[in-house]
CSV table of C-alpha atoms (C1' of nucleotides) in Angstrom, one decimal:
chain,number,residue,atom,x,y,z
A,1118,MET,CA,64.5,60.2,110.3
A,1119,ASN,CA,67.2,59.6,107.7
A,1120,SER,CA,66.9,62.3,105.1
A,1121,ASN,CA,68.8,60.2,102.6
A,1122,THR,CA,65.6,58.7,101.4
A,1123,VAL,CA,66.1,55.1,100.4
A,1124,LYS,CA,66.7,55.4,96.7
A,1125,PRO,CA,69.5,53.1,95.5
A,1126,VAL,CA,68.8,53.7,91.8
A,1127,ARG,CA,71.4,53.6,89.2
A,1128,GLY,CA,74.5,55.9,88.9
A,1129,ARG,CA,77.4,56.6,91.1
A,1130,PRO,CA,76.4,56.1,94.8
A,1131,LYS,CA,76.0,59.2,96.8
A,1132,THR,CA,78.6,59.9,99.5
A,1133,LEU,CA,77.4,63.3,100.6
A,1134,ASP,CA,75.9,63.1,104.1
A,1135,ARG,CA,73.1,65.6,104.1
A,1136,ASP,CA,72.6,65.4,107.8
A,1137,HIS,CA,76.2,66.0,108.5
A,1138,VAL,CA,76.3,69.1,106.3
A,1139,LEU,CA,73.2,70.4,108.0
A,1140,ASP,CA,74.7,69.8,111.4
A,1141,VAL,CA,77.8,71.7,110.4
A,1142,ALA,CA,75.9,74.5,108.8
A,1143,MET,CA,73.5,74.9,111.7
A,1144,ASP,CA,76.3,75.0,114.2
A,1145,SER,CA,78.2,77.5,112.0
A,1146,TYR,CA,75.2,79.9,111.4
A,1147,TRP,CA,74.5,79.6,115.1
A,1148,LYS,CA,77.8,80.6,116.4
A,1149,ASP,CA,79.1,83.0,113.9
A,1150,ASN,CA,76.8,85.8,112.6
A,1151,ILE,CA,74.9,84.5,109.7
A,1152,GLY,CA,75.9,87.4,107.5
A,1153,ASN,CA,79.6,86.8,108.0
A,1154,LEU,CA,79.6,83.1,107.1
A,1155,SER,CA,80.2,82.1,103.5
A,1156,LEU,CA,79.2,79.0,101.6
A,1157,ASN,CA,82.9,78.4,101.0
A,1158,GLU,CA,83.5,78.3,104.7
A,1159,ILE,CA,80.6,75.8,105.2
A,1160,CYS,CA,82.0,73.6,102.5
A,1161,ARG,CA,85.4,73.8,104.1
A,1162,ARG,CA,84.1,72.9,107.5
A,1163,SER,CA,81.8,70.1,106.3
A,1164,GLY,CA,84.4,68.6,103.9
A,1165,VAL,CA,82.0,68.9,100.9
A,1166,SER,CA,82.8,70.4,97.5
A,1167,LYS,CA,80.8,73.4,96.5
A,1168,PRO,CA,79.0,71.8,93.5
A,1169,GLY,CA,78.1,69.0,95.9
A,1170,LEU,CA,76.5,71.4,98.3
A,1171,TYR,CA,74.6,73.1,95.4
A,1172,ARG,CA,73.4,69.8,94.1
A,1173,GLU,CA,71.9,69.1,97.5
A,1174,PHE,CA,70.5,72.5,98.5
A,1175,SER,CA,70.2,74.4,95.1
A,1176,ASN,CA,71.8,77.5,96.6
A,1177,GLU,CA,72.5,79.4,99.8
A,1178,ASP,CA,68.9,80.2,100.3
A,1179,GLY,CA,68.0,76.5,100.1
A,1180,LEU,CA,70.6,75.6,102.6
A,1181,MET,CA,69.5,78.3,105.1
A,1182,LYS,CA,65.9,77.2,104.8
A,1183,ALA,CA,66.9,73.6,105.4
A,1184,VAL,CA,68.9,74.6,108.4
A,1185,LEU,CA,66.0,76.6,109.8
A,1186,ILE,CA,63.6,73.7,109.4
A,1187,ARG,CA,66.2,71.5,111.1
A,1188,TYR,CA,66.5,74.0,113.9
A,1189,GLN,CA,62.7,74.1,114.4
A,1190,GLU,CA,62.5,70.3,114.6
A,1191,GLN,CA,65.5,69.9,116.9
A,1192,VAL,CA,65.3,72.9,119.2
A,1193,LEU,CA,62.0,74.8,118.9
A,1194,GLU,CA,59.5,71.9,118.8
A,1195,PRO,CA,60.3,70.5,122.3
A,1196,VAL,CA,59.7,74.0,123.8
A,1197,GLN,CA,56.4,74.3,121.9
A,1198,GLN,CA,55.4,70.9,123.1
A,1199,MET,CA,56.1,71.9,126.7
A,1200,LEU,CA,53.8,74.9,126.2
A,1201,ASN,CA,51.1,72.6,124.9
A,1202,SER,CA,51.3,70.3,127.9
A,1203,ASP,CA,49.3,71.0,131.0
A,1204,VAL,CA,52.2,72.4,133.0
A,1205,PRO,CA,51.0,75.3,135.3
A,1206,PHE,CA,51.6,78.8,133.8
A,1207,LYS,CA,54.2,79.9,136.3
A,1208,GLU,CA,56.1,76.6,135.9
A,1209,ALA,CA,56.0,76.8,132.1
A,1210,LEU,CA,57.3,80.4,132.3
A,1211,ASP,CA,60.2,79.2,134.4
A,1212,ASN,CA,60.9,76.5,131.9
A,1213,LEU,CA,60.8,79.1,129.2
A,1214,ILE,CA,63.4,81.2,131.0
A,1215,SER,CA,65.6,78.1,131.6
A,1216,PHE,CA,65.5,77.2,128.0
A,1217,ALA,CA,66.2,80.7,126.8
A,1218,THR,CA,69.2,81.2,129.1
A,1219,SER,CA,70.7,77.8,128.8
A,1220,VAL,CA,73.9,78.3,126.8
A,1221,SER,CA,74.5,75.3,124.6
A,1222,CYS,CA,77.5,74.1,126.7
A,1223,HIS,CA,80.3,73.4,124.2
A,1224,ASP,CA,82.7,76.1,123.0
A,1225,GLU,CA,83.1,79.6,124.3
A,1226,SER,CA,81.6,81.6,121.5
A,1227,PRO,CA,78.4,83.5,121.9
A,1228,ASN,CA,75.0,81.9,121.5
A,1229,GLY,CA,71.3,82.7,121.6
A,1230,CYS,CA,68.5,81.4,119.4
A,1231,LEU,CA,69.4,80.8,115.8
A,1232,PHE,CA,65.8,81.5,114.7
A,1233,ILE,CA,65.9,84.9,116.4
A,1234,LYS,CA,69.3,85.7,114.9
A,1235,MET,CA,68.1,84.9,111.5
A,1236,ARG,CA,64.9,86.9,112.0
A,1237,GLU,CA,67.0,89.9,112.9
A,1238,SER,CA,69.0,89.7,109.6
A,1239,ARG,CA,65.9,88.7,107.7
A,1240,VAL,CA,66.2,91.5,105.1
A,1241,HIS,CA,69.5,90.2,103.8
A,1242,LEU,CA,68.4,86.6,103.4
A,1243,GLY,CA,66.9,84.8,100.5
A,1244,LYS,CA,63.2,84.5,99.8
A,1245,GLU,CA,62.8,80.9,100.8
A,1246,THR,CA,64.5,81.6,104.1
A,1247,GLN,CA,62.4,84.7,104.6
A,1248,ALA,CA,59.2,82.8,104.1
A,1249,GLN,CA,60.4,80.1,106.6
A,1250,ILE,CA,61.2,82.8,109.1
A,1251,ASP,CA,57.8,84.4,108.7
A,1252,PHE,CA,56.1,81.0,109.1
A,1253,LEU,CA,58.0,80.2,112.2
A,1254,GLU,CA,57.4,83.7,113.7
A,1255,LYS,CA,53.6,83.4,113.1
A,1256,GLN,CA,53.6,79.9,114.4
A,1257,GLY,CA,55.4,80.9,117.5
A,1258,LEU,CA,53.1,83.7,118.3
A,1259,VAL,CA,50.1,81.4,117.8
A,1260,PHE,CA,51.6,79.0,120.3
A,1261,PHE,CA,52.2,81.7,122.9
A,1262,LYS,CA,48.7,83.1,122.4
A,1263,LYS,CA,47.0,79.7,122.8
A,1264,TRP,CA,49.1,79.0,125.8
A,1265,VAL,CA,48.1,82.3,127.5
A,1266,GLU,CA,44.4,81.7,126.5
A,1267,ARG,CA,44.5,78.2,128.1
A,1268,SER,CA,46.2,79.6,131.2
A,1269,LYS,CA,43.4,82.3,131.4
A,1270,THR,CA,40.7,79.7,131.4
A,1271,LYS,CA,42.6,77.7,134.0
A,1272,GLY,CA,42.8,80.9,136.1
A,1273,GLU,CA,46.6,81.0,136.1
A,1274,PHE,CA,46.9,84.1,134.1
A,1275,SER,CA,44.8,86.9,135.6
A,1276,VAL,CA,46.6,90.1,134.4
A,1277,ASP,CA,44.4,92.5,132.4
A,1278,MET,CA,46.2,92.0,129.0
A,1279,SER,CA,45.0,90.6,125.7
A,1280,SER,CA,46.4,87.2,124.8
A,1281,GLU,CA,47.5,88.6,121.6
A,1282,PHE,CA,49.7,91.3,123.2
A,1283,ALA,CA,50.9,88.9,125.9
A,1284,ALA,CA,52.2,86.7,123.1
A,1285,THR,CA,53.9,89.6,121.5
A,1286,TYR,CA,55.4,90.7,124.9
A,1287,ILE,CA,56.8,87.2,125.6
A,1288,ASP,CA,58.2,86.9,122.2
A,1289,ALA,CA,59.9,90.3,122.6
A,1290,GLN,CA,61.5,89.4,125.9
A,1291,LEU,CA,62.7,86.1,124.7
A,1292,SER,CA,64.2,87.8,121.6
A,1293,ASN,CA,65.9,90.3,123.9
A,1294,ALA,CA,67.4,87.4,125.9
A,1295,SER,CA,68.7,85.8,122.8
A,1296,THR,CA,70.3,89.0,121.5
A,1297,GLN,CA,72.0,89.6,124.9
A,1298,LEU,CA,73.3,86.1,125.1
A,1299,ALA,CA,74.7,86.5,121.5
A,1300,ARG,CA,76.3,89.7,122.6
A,1301,GLY,CA,78.1,87.9,125.4
A,1302,VAL,CA,76.0,89.1,128.4
A,1303,ALA,CA,76.3,86.7,131.3
A,1304,PRO,CA,73.4,84.1,131.3
A,1305,GLU,CA,72.7,84.8,135.0
A,1306,THR,CA,72.2,88.5,134.1
A,1307,VAL,CA,69.9,87.6,131.2
A,1308,LYS,CA,68.0,85.3,133.5
A,1309,LYS,CA,67.5,88.1,136.1
A,1310,ILE,CA,66.2,90.5,133.4
A,1311,LEU,CA,63.8,87.9,132.1
A,1312,LEU,CA,62.5,87.2,135.6
A,1313,VAL,CA,61.8,90.9,136.2
A,1314,ALA,CA,60.3,91.4,132.7
A,1315,PHE,CA,58.0,88.4,133.2
A,1316,SER,CA,57.0,89.4,136.7
A,1317,VAL,CA,54.3,91.6,135.1
A,1318,LEU,CA,52.6,88.5,133.9
A,1319,GLU,CA,51.8,87.2,137.4
B,1123,MET,CA,82.2,122.8,115.7
B,1124,ASN,CA,83.9,122.7,112.3
B,1125,SER,CA,86.1,119.6,112.2
B,1126,ASN,CA,88.2,121.1,109.4
B,1127,THR,CA,90.6,122.6,112.0
B,1128,VAL,CA,91.9,125.9,110.8
B,1129,LYS,CA,95.2,125.0,109.2
B,1130,PRO,CA,95.8,127.0,106.0
B,1131,VAL,CA,99.4,125.9,105.6
B,1132,ARG,CA,101.0,125.2,102.4
B,1133,GLY,CA,100.1,122.6,99.7
B,1134,ARG,CA,96.9,122.0,97.7
B,1135,PRO,CA,93.8,123.2,99.5
B,1136,LYS,CA,91.6,120.4,101.0
B,1137,THR,CA,88.2,120.0,99.3
B,1138,LEU,CA,87.1,116.9,101.2
B,1139,ASP,CA,84.2,117.8,103.5
B,1140,ARG,CA,84.7,115.6,106.6
B,1141,ASP,CA,81.4,116.4,108.1
B,1142,HIS,CA,79.5,115.6,104.9
B,1143,VAL,CA,81.3,112.2,104.6
B,1144,LEU,CA,80.4,111.5,108.3
B,1145,ASP,CA,76.8,112.5,107.7
B,1146,VAL,CA,76.5,110.1,104.7
B,1147,ALA,CA,78.4,107.3,106.5
B,1148,MET,CA,76.3,107.7,109.7
B,1149,ASP,CA,73.1,107.6,107.7
B,1150,SER,CA,74.2,104.6,105.7
B,1151,TYR,CA,75.4,102.6,108.6
B,1152,TRP,CA,72.2,103.5,110.4
B,1153,LYS,CA,69.7,102.4,107.7
B,1154,ASP,CA,71.5,99.4,106.2
B,1155,ASN,CA,73.0,96.8,108.4
B,1156,ILE,CA,76.6,97.7,109.2
B,1157,GLY,CA,78.0,94.4,108.0
B,1158,ASN,CA,76.4,94.8,104.6
B,1159,LEU,CA,77.7,98.2,103.7
B,1160,SER,CA,81.0,98.6,102.0
B,1161,LEU,CA,83.5,101.4,102.0
B,1162,ASN,CA,83.1,101.6,98.2
B,1163,GLU,CA,79.4,102.2,98.7
B,1164,ILE,CA,80.1,105.0,101.2
B,1165,CYS,CA,82.6,106.6,98.8
B,1166,ARG,CA,80.0,106.4,96.0
B,1167,ARG,CA,77.3,107.9,98.2
B,1168,SER,CA,79.4,110.7,99.6
B,1169,GLY,CA,81.1,111.5,96.3
B,1170,VAL,CA,84.6,111.0,97.7
B,1171,SER,CA,87.4,108.9,96.2
B,1172,LYS,CA,88.6,105.9,98.2
B,1173,PRO,CA,92.1,107.2,98.8
B,1174,GLY,CA,90.5,110.5,100.0
B,1175,LEU,CA,88.5,108.6,102.5
B,1176,TYR,CA,91.5,106.6,103.7
B,1177,ARG,CA,93.6,109.8,104.0
B,1178,GLU,CA,90.9,111.2,106.3
B,1179,PHE,CA,90.0,108.2,108.4
B,1180,SER,CA,93.0,105.8,108.0
B,1181,ASN,CA,90.7,102.8,107.4
B,1182,GLU,CA,87.2,101.4,107.8
B,1183,ASP,CA,87.8,101.0,111.6
B,1184,GLY,CA,88.7,104.7,111.8
B,1185,LEU,CA,85.6,105.8,109.9
B,1186,MET,CA,83.3,103.7,112.0
B,1187,LYS,CA,84.8,105.1,115.2
B,1188,ALA,CA,84.4,108.6,113.9
B,1189,VAL,CA,80.8,107.9,113.0
B,1190,LEU,CA,80.2,106.4,116.4
B,1191,ILE,CA,81.6,109.5,118.1
B,1192,ARG,CA,79.4,111.7,115.9
B,1193,TYR,CA,76.4,109.6,116.8
B,1194,GLN,CA,77.1,110.0,120.5
B,1195,GLU,CA,77.4,113.8,120.1
B,1196,GLN,CA,74.4,114.3,117.9
B,1197,VAL,CA,71.9,111.7,119.2
B,1198,LEU,CA,72.9,110.1,122.5
B,1199,GLU,CA,74.2,113.2,124.4
B,1200,PRO,CA,70.8,115.1,124.4
B,1201,VAL,CA,69.2,112.0,126.0
B,1202,GLN,CA,71.9,111.8,128.6
B,1203,GLN,CA,71.5,115.5,129.4
B,1204,MET,CA,67.7,114.9,129.8
B,1205,LEU,CA,68.5,112.2,132.3
B,1206,ASN,CA,70.9,114.5,134.1
B,1207,SER,CA,68.3,117.2,134.5
B,1208,ASP,CA,65.8,117.3,137.4
B,1209,VAL,CA,62.8,115.9,135.4
B,1210,PRO,CA,60.8,113.6,137.7
B,1211,PHE,CA,61.6,109.9,137.2
B,1212,LYS,CA,58.3,108.9,135.6
B,1213,GLU,CA,58.4,111.8,133.2
B,1214,ALA,CA,62.0,111.0,132.3
B,1215,LEU,CA,61.0,107.4,131.7
B,1216,ASP,CA,58.3,108.6,129.3
B,1217,ASN,CA,60.8,110.8,127.5
B,1218,LEU,CA,63.1,107.8,127.2
B,1219,ILE,CA,60.3,105.7,125.7
B,1220,SER,CA,59.4,108.5,123.3
B,1221,PHE,CA,63.0,108.9,122.2
B,1222,ALA,CA,63.5,105.2,121.7
B,1223,THR,CA,60.4,104.7,119.6
B,1224,SER,CA,60.5,107.8,117.5
B,1225,VAL,CA,61.4,106.6,114.1
B,1226,SER,CA,63.6,109.1,112.3
B,1227,CYS,CA,60.9,110.3,110.0
B,1228,HIS,CA,62.4,110.3,106.5
B,1229,ASP,CA,62.5,107.2,104.4
B,1230,GLU,CA,60.7,103.9,104.8
B,1231,SER,CA,63.8,101.7,105.8
B,1232,PRO,CA,64.2,100.2,109.2
B,1233,ASN,CA,65.7,102.1,112.1
B,1234,GLY,CA,66.6,101.8,115.7
B,1235,CYS,CA,69.7,103.0,117.6
B,1236,LEU,CA,72.9,103.0,115.6
B,1237,PHE,CA,74.9,102.5,118.7
B,1238,ILE,CA,72.9,99.4,119.7
B,1239,LYS,CA,73.1,98.0,116.2
B,1240,MET,CA,76.9,98.4,116.2
B,1241,ARG,CA,77.1,96.9,119.7
B,1242,GLU,CA,75.3,93.8,118.4
B,1243,SER,CA,77.8,93.3,115.6
B,1244,ARG,CA,80.7,94.3,117.8
B,1245,VAL,CA,82.6,91.1,117.2
B,1246,HIS,CA,83.0,91.8,113.5
B,1247,LEU,CA,84.2,95.4,113.8
B,1248,GLY,CA,87.6,96.9,114.2
B,1249,LYS,CA,89.5,97.4,117.4
B,1250,GLU,CA,89.1,101.1,117.6
B,1251,THR,CA,85.3,100.8,117.0
B,1252,GLN,CA,85.1,98.0,119.6
B,1253,ALA,CA,86.8,100.2,122.1
B,1254,GLN,CA,84.5,103.1,121.4
B,1255,ILE,CA,81.5,100.8,121.7
B,1256,ASP,CA,82.7,99.5,125.1
B,1257,PHE,CA,83.3,103.1,126.2
B,1258,LEU,CA,79.8,104.2,125.2
B,1259,GLU,CA,78.2,101.2,126.8
B,1260,LYS,CA,80.0,101.7,130.1
B,1261,GLN,CA,79.2,105.4,130.0
B,1262,GLY,CA,75.5,104.7,129.3
B,1263,LEU,CA,75.2,102.3,132.2
B,1264,VAL,CA,76.8,104.9,134.5
B,1265,PHE,CA,74.3,107.5,133.4
B,1266,PHE,CA,71.4,105.2,134.0
B,1267,LYS,CA,72.7,104.1,137.4
B,1268,LYS,CA,73.3,107.7,138.6
B,1269,TRP,CA,69.8,108.6,137.3
B,1270,VAL,CA,68.2,105.8,139.3
B,1271,GLU,CA,70.3,106.7,142.4
B,1272,ARG,CA,69.2,110.3,142.2
B,1273,SER,CA,65.6,109.2,141.7
B,1274,LYS,CA,65.9,107.0,144.8
B,1275,THR,CA,67.0,109.9,147.0
B,1276,LYS,CA,64.2,112.0,145.6
B,1277,GLY,CA,61.8,109.2,146.5
B,1278,GLU,CA,60.7,108.7,143.0
B,1279,PHE,CA,62.1,105.2,142.6
B,1280,SER,CA,61.0,102.9,145.4
B,1281,VAL,CA,61.2,99.5,143.9
B,1282,ASP,CA,63.5,97.1,145.7
B,1283,MET,CA,66.2,96.8,143.1
B,1284,SER,CA,69.8,97.7,143.0
B,1285,SER,CA,70.6,100.8,140.9
B,1286,GLU,CA,73.2,98.7,139.1
B,1287,PHE,CA,70.6,96.2,138.0
B,1288,ALA,CA,68.0,98.8,137.2
B,1289,ALA,CA,70.5,100.4,134.8
B,1290,THR,CA,71.1,97.0,133.2
B,1291,TYR,CA,67.4,96.3,132.9
B,1292,ILE,CA,66.7,99.7,131.4
B,1293,ASP,CA,69.6,99.3,128.9
B,1294,ALA,CA,68.3,95.8,128.0
B,1295,GLN,CA,64.7,97.0,127.3
B,1296,LEU,CA,65.9,100.0,125.3
B,1297,SER,CA,68.1,97.6,123.3
B,1298,ASN,CA,65.2,95.4,122.7
B,1299,ALA,CA,63.1,98.3,121.4
B,1300,SER,CA,65.9,99.3,119.0
B,1301,THR,CA,66.2,95.7,117.7
B,1302,GLN,CA,62.5,95.4,117.2
B,1303,LEU,CA,62.3,98.8,115.3
B,1304,ALA,CA,65.2,97.7,113.1
B,1305,ARG,CA,63.3,94.5,112.4
B,1306,GLY,CA,60.3,96.5,111.3
B,1307,VAL,CA,57.9,96.0,114.2
B,1308,ALA,CA,55.4,98.9,114.5
B,1309,PRO,CA,56.6,101.7,116.7
B,1310,GLU,CA,53.2,101.6,118.6
B,1311,THR,CA,53.8,98.0,119.4
B,1312,VAL,CA,57.3,98.6,120.6
B,1313,LYS,CA,56.0,101.5,122.7
B,1314,LYS,CA,53.4,99.3,124.4
B,1315,ILE,CA,56.0,96.7,125.2
B,1316,LEU,CA,58.3,99.3,126.7
B,1317,LEU,CA,55.5,100.6,128.8
B,1318,VAL,CA,54.8,97.2,130.2
B,1319,ALA,CA,58.4,96.3,130.7
B,1320,PHE,CA,59.1,99.6,132.5
B,1321,SER,CA,55.9,99.3,134.6
B,1322,VAL,CA,57.9,97.2,137.1
B,1323,LEU,CA,60.0,100.3,137.9
B,1324,GLU,CA,57.1,102.2,139.4
C,191,DT,C1',110.5,130.5,88.1
C,192,DT,C1',111.5,126.7,90.6
C,193,DC,C1',110.7,123.8,94.5
C,194,DA,C1',108.6,121.8,98.4
C,195,DT,C1',104.3,120.5,100.2
C,196,DT,C1',99.9,118.7,100.4
C,197,DT,C1',95.7,116.9,98.4
C,198,DA,C1',93.0,114.5,94.6
C,199,DG,C1',91.9,110.6,92.1
C,200,DT,C1',92.9,106.8,88.6
C,201,DA,C1',94.0,102.4,88.3
C,202,DC,C1',95.4,98.8,90.4
C,203,DC,C1',96.4,94.8,94.1
C,204,DA,C1',95.2,90.1,96.2
C,205,DC,C1',91.4,88.1,98.0
C,206,DT,C1',86.7,86.4,98.7
C,207,DC,C1',82.1,86.0,97.4
C,208,DG,C1',78.0,83.1,95.3
C,209,DG,C1',77.5,80.2,91.6
C,210,DT,C1',78.6,77.0,87.5
C,211,DA,C1',80.7,74.5,83.1
C,212,DT,C1',83.1,70.6,82.6
C,213,DT,C1',85.2,66.4,83.1
C,214,DT,C1',86.1,62.3,85.7
C,215,DT,C1',84.5,58.4,88.4
C,216,DA,C1',81.5,54.8,90.1
C,217,DA,C1',77.7,52.4,89.9
C,218,DT,C1',73.6,49.7,87.2
C,219,DT,C1',71.4,48.2,83.0
C,220,DT,C1',71.5,46.2,78.5
D,829,DA,C1',81.6,44.6,77.3
D,830,DA,C1',79.2,48.6,76.2
D,831,DA,C1',75.9,52.0,77.2
D,832,DT,C1',73.6,54.7,80.5
D,833,DT,C1',73.0,57.2,84.6
D,834,DA,C1',74.2,60.0,88.5
D,835,DA,C1',77.3,62.0,91.7
D,836,DA,C1',82.2,63.5,92.3
D,837,DA,C1',85.5,67.5,92.3
D,838,DT,C1',88.6,70.8,89.7
D,839,DA,C1',88.9,74.9,88.0
D,840,DC,C1',86.8,78.6,86.6
D,841,DC,C1',83.3,83.0,86.2
D,842,DG,C1',82.2,88.0,87.0
D,843,DA,C1',81.6,91.0,90.7
D,844,DG,C1',82.8,93.1,94.9
D,845,DT,C1',85.8,93.6,99.0
D,846,DG,C1',89.4,96.5,101.9
D,847,DG,C1',93.4,98.7,100.9
D,848,DT,C1',97.4,101.2,98.2
D,849,DA,C1',101.1,102.8,94.3
D,850,DC,C1',101.4,106.3,91.8
D,851,DT,C1',100.7,110.5,89.3
D,852,DA,C1',98.5,114.9,88.5
D,853,DA,C1',97.2,119.2,90.3
D,854,DA,C1',97.1,123.2,93.3
D,855,DT,C1',99.0,126.0,96.6
D,856,DG,C1',102.8,128.8,99.4
D,857,DA,C1',107.8,129.6,99.9
D,858,DA,C1',112.5,130.3,97.9
DNA sequence: TTCATTTAGTACCACTCGGTATTTTAATTT
DNA sequence: AAATTAAAATACCGAGTGGTACTAAATGAA
């Protein structure tokens, strides 16, 4: 999946590595708070000139949207696939907890889910990014809902609760976990909280 | 509690209204995201010159700390007093939910708890403010813990859960509620989530 | 009146921000 | 070789940031 679509046309050959810039930007937005990270800093970290970055992503909004799409593909999609598989409900729930509380190893800085972080600062982001956030949110809720519905038919989810609300509740608790991790709360603590919060679903 | 401590000494009489500035600043930090609100804007909104503000609060850090202290006195303290009273556990829990999900009426902009908002952006704030946040956090957890302990001796809290962890769990769920409200989630939804999350405590 | 004291506010500082006009450079086509 | 095309980067733009010299003004004390 090389994003430098094969197009050896005419002029000066392109040296800007789109994937590399996206990697750096994703990592940066992830670790630092989105609102406190400038384009200048991303240029500095990725070794790209500012006009180069603007040529590739139009503006800050475009970069953020691209980062968000990349995050969806690389991080969120595997989880959604897991939910789509035929793993028993309780096991899938455990997987979800493991995923949510697994700190991305490298570095000491705080973490959590980039999507949720961006969703929290939604108001201050560009329109394209906002639209992408809204899309991902809706999509995520649909995944959760379908998962719960399937689990109900399989008899693995028997609590008296609408699938719609169950999805909202799961989303809320995962968001909470992300926020706490970002704040620096110990992953084991977050895990225990999630376990208790999800115990109402069994 | 007039903060203009009676000191009619010598020089030019002070016209700066500390309480008014704090009111404006608290409101501003509360509604807008803290990180996106400048000192200049606060000066503009409160009708105070910048040097005037610096004379009163030293710097941005000092202002934020002062705002946080004011927020504790005006908003948090009443809740803590309620927890210290002899209200039955379940009733106190309901009060807590009502408090957490009551949007502060005026205006359409997002809300939530200012303390929790500041705690989430803790890393990017000044040292004084950070210290105040840490103090309030610790204090809050102690309140929750004592409340649970008292409820245990009264036989109103019988779940097998350490008071320490219960306090952490309650704090986490309230934080979650605040974050969701700030994001724009409907208060009724947030309330329902809190009800479910707290149902494990009964 | 004169002087010390304290506050008020204008006008500035260096710096960073998102974004761009402009020119240079490296390739292909004619 | 010359013309064309596209990407490179320097150097800039106006606006906004946190913070501060500095001067004017208002009071009580001498």
